[in-house]
Coordinates of N, CA, C and O in Angstrom, one line a residue:
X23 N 59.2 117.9 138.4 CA 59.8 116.6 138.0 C 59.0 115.5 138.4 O 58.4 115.4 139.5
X24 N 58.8 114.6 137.5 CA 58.1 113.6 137.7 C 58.6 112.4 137.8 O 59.2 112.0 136.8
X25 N 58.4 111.7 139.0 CA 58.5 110.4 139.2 C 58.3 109.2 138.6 O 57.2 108.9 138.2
X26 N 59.4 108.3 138.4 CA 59.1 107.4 137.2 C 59.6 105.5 137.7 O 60.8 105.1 137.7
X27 N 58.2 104.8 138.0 CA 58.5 103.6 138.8 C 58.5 102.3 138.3 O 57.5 101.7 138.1
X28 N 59.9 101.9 138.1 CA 60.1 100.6 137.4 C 59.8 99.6 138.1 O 60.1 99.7 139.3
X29 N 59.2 98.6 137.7 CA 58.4 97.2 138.5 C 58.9 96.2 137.6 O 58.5 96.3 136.4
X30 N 60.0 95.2 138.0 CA 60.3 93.9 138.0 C 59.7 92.8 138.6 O 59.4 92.9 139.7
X31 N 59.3 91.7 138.0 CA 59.1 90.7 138.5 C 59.7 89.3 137.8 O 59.8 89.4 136.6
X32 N 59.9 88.3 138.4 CA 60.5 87.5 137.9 C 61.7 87.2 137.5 O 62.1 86.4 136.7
X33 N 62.4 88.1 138.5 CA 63.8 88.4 138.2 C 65.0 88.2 139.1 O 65.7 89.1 138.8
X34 N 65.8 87.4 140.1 CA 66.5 87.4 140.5 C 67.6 89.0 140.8 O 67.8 89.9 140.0
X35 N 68.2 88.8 141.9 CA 68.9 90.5 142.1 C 70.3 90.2 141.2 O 70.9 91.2 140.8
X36 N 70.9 88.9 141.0 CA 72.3 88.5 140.5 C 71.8 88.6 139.0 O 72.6 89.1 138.2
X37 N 70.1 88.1 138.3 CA 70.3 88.2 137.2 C 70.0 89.2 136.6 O 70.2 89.5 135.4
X38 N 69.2 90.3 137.9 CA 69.2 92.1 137.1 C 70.8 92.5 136.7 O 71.3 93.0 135.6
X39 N 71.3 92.2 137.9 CA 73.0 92.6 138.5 C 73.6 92.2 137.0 O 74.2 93.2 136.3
X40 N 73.6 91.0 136.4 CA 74.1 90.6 135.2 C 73.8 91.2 134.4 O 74.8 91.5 133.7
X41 N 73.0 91.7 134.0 CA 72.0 92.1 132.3 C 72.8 93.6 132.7 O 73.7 93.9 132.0
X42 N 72.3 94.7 133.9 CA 72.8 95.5 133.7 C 74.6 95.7 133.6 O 74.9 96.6 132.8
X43 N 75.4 95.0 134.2 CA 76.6 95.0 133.7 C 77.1 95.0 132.3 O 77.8 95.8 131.7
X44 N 76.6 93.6 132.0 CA 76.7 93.1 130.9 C 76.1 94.4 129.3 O 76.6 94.4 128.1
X45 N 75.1 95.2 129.7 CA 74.9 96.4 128.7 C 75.6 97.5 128.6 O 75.9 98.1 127.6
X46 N 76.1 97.8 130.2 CA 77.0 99.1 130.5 C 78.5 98.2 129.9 O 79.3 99.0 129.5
X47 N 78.7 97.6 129.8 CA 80.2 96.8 129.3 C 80.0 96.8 127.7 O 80.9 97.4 127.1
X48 N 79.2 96.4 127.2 CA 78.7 96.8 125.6 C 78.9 98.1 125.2 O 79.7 98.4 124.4
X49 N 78.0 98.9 125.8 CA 77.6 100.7 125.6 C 79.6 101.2 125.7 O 80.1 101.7 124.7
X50 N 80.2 100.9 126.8 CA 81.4 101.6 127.0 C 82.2 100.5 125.8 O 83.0 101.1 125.1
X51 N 82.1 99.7 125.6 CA 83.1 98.9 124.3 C 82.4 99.6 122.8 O 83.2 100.2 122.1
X52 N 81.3 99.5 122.5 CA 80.8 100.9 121.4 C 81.1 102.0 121.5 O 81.0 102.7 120.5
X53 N 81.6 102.8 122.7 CA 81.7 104.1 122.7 C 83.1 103.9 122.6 O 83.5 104.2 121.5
X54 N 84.1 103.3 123.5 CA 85.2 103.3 123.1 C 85.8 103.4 121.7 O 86.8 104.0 121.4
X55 N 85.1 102.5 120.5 CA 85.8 102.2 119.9 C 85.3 103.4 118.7 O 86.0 103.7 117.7
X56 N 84.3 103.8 119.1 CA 83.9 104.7 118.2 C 85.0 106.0 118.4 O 85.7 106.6 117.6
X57 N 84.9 106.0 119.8 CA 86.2 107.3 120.5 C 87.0 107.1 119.9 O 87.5 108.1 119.3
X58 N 87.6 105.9 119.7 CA 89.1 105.7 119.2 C 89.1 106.4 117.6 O 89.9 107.2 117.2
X59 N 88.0 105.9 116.9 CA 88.1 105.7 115.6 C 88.1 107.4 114.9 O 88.4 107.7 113.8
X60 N 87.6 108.1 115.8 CA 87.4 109.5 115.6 C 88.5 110.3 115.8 O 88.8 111.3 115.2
X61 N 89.4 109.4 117.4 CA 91.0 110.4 117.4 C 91.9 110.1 116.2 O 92.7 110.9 115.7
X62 N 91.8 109.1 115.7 CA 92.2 108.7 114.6 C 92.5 109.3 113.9 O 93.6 109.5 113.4
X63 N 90.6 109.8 113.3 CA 90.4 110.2 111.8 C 90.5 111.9 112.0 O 90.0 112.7 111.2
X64 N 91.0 112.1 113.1 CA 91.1 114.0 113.2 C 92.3 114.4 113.2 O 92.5 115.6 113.2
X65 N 93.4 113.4 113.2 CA 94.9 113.6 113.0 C 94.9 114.5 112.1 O 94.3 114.2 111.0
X66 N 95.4 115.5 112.2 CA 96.3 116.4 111.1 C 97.8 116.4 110.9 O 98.8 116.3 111.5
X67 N 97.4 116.6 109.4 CA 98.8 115.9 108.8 C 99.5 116.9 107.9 O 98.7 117.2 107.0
X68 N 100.3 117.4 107.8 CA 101.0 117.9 106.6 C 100.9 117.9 105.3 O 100.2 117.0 104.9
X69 N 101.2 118.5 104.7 CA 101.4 118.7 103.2 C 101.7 117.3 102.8 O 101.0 116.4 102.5
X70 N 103.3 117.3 103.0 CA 104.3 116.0 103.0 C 103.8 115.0 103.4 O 103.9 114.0 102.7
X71 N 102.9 115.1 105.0 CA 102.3 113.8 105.7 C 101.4 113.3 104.3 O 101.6 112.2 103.7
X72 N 100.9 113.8 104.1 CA 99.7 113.4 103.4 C 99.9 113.2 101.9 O 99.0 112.6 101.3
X73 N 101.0 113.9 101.1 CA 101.2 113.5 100.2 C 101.9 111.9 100.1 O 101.5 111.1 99.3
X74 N 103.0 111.6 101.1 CA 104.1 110.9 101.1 C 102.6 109.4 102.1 O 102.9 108.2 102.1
X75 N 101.4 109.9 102.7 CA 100.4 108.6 102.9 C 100.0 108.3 101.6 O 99.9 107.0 101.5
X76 N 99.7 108.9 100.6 CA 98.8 108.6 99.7 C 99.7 108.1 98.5 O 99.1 107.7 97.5
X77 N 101.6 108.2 98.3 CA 102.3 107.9 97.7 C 101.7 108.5 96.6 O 101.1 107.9 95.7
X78 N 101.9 110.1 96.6 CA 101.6 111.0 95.6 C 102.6 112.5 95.6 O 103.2 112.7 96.6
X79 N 102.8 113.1 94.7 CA 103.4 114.5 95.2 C 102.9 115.3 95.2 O 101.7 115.3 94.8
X80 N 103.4 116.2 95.8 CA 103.3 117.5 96.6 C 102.2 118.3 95.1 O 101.1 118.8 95.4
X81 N 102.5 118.3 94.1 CA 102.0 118.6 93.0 C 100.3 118.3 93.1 O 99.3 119.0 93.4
X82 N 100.7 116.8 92.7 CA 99.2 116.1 92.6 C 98.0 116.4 94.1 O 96.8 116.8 94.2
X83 N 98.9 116.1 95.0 CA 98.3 117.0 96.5 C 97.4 118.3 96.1 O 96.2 118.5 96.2
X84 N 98.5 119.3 95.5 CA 97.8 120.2 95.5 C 96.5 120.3 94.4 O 95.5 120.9 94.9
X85 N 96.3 120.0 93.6 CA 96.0 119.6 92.6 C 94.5 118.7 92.5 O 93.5 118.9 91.8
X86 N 95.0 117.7 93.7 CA 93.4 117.1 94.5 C 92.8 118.3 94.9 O 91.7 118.7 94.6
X87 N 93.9 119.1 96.0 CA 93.2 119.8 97.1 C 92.1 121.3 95.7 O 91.0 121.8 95.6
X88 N 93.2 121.6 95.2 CA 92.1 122.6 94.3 C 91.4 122.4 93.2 O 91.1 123.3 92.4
X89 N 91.0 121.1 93.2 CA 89.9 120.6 92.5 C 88.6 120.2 93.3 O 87.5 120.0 92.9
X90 N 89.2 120.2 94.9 CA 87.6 120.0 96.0 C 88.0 118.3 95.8 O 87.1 117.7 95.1
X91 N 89.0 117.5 96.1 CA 89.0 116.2 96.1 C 88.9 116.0 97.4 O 88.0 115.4 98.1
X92 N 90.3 116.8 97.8 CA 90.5 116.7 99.3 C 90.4 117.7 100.0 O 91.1 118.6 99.7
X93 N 89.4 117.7 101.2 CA 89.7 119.3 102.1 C 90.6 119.3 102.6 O 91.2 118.4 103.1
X94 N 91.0 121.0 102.4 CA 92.2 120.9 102.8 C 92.0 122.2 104.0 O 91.2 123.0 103.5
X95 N 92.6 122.7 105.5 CA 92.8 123.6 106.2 C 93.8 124.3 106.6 O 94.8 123.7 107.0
X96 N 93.8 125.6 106.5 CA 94.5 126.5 106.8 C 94.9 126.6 108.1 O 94.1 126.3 109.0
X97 N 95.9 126.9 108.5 CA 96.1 127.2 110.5 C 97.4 127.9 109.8 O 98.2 127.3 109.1
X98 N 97.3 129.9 110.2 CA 98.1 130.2 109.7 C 98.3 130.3 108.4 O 97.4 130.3 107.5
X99 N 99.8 130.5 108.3 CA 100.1 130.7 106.8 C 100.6 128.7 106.6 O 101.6 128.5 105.9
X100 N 99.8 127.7 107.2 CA 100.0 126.4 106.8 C 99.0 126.0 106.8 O 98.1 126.3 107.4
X101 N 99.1 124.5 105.6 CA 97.7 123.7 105.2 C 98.4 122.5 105.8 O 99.6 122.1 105.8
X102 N 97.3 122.2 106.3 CA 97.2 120.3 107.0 C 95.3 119.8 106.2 O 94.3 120.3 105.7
X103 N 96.0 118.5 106.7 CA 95.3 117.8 105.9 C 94.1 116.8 107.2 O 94.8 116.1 107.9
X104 N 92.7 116.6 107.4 CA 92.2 115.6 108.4 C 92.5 114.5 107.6 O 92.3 114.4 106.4
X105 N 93.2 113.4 108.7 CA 93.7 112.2 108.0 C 92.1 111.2 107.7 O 92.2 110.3 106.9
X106 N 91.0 111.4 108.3 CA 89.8 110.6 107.9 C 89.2 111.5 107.2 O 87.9 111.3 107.2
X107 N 89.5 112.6 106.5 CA 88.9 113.1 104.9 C 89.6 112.8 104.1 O 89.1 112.8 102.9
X108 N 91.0 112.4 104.4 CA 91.6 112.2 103.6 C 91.7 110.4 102.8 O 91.9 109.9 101.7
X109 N 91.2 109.8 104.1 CA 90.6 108.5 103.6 C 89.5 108.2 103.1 O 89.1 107.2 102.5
X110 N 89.0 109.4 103.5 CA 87.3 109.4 103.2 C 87.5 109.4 101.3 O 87.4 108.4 100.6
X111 N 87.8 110.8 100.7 CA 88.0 111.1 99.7 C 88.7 110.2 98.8 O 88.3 110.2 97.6
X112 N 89.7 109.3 99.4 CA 90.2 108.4 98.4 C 89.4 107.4 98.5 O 89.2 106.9 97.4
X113 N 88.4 106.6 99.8 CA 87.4 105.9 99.2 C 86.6 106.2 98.5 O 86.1 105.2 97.9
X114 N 86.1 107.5 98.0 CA 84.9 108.3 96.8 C 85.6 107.8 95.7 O 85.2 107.0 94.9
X115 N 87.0 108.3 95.7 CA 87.7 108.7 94.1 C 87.8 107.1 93.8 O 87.5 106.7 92.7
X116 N 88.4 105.9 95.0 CA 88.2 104.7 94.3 C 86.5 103.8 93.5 O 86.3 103.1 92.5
X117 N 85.7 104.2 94.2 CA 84.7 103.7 94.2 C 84.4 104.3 92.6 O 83.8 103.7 91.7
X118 N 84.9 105.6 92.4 CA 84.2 106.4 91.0 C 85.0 105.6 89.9 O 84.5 105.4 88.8
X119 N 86.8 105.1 90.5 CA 87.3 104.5 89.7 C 86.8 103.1 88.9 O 86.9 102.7 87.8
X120 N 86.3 102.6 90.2 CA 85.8 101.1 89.7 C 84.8 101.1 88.6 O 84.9 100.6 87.5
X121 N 83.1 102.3 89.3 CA 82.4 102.6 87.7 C 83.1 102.7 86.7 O 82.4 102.0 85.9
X122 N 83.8 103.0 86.3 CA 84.9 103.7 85.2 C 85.1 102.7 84.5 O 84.9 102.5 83.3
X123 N 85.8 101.8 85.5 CA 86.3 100.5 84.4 C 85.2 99.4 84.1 O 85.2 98.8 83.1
X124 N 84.3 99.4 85.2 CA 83.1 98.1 84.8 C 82.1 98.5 83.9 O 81.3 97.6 83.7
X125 N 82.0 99.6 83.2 CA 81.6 100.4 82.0 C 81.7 100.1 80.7 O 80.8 99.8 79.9
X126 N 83.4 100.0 80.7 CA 84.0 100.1 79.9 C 84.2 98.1 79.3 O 84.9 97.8 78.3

């Protein structure tokens, strides 16, 4: 293992003391919120959940799901749905919608 020697100069100990707080308080506010945004988007949801989010039926659900719109997972003899594929997928399908009409 090799030795590795940092040399400061021109630096006050309050204003290293600052800069490094001040990054480790950034780094943990980006991680946090990234953390958050991932417990979020891993929620699993029901049939129902996820039909009755997207104000669709149980039909059309299925229908997305076996066309490859929306992935969909097995646990058991039941399907749930990840709630951030499931937003993910409806951001694709809108975005394809918009080509569609500015086409036209």
């Amino acid at each position: 293992m090799t030795k590795q020697i940092l040399q400061i100069e021109n630096t006050s100990v309050e204003d290293l003391r600052s800069e490094i707080l001040s990054s480790v308080n950034e780094a943990l506010k980006n991680y946090s919120t990234q953390f958050q945004s991932n417990k979020n988007n891993d929620t699993l949801l029901t049939r129902q959940e996820t039909a009755d989010m997207l104000s669709v039926s149980l039909v059309t659900l299925w229908k997305w799901t076996k066309d490859d719109i929306i992935a969909a997972y097995r646990i058991g003899n039941r399907v749930r749905y990840k709630k951030g594929e499931v937003i993910e997928a409806m951001q694709k399908m809108n975005c394809f919608g918009e080509e569609d009409f500015s086409t036209s």
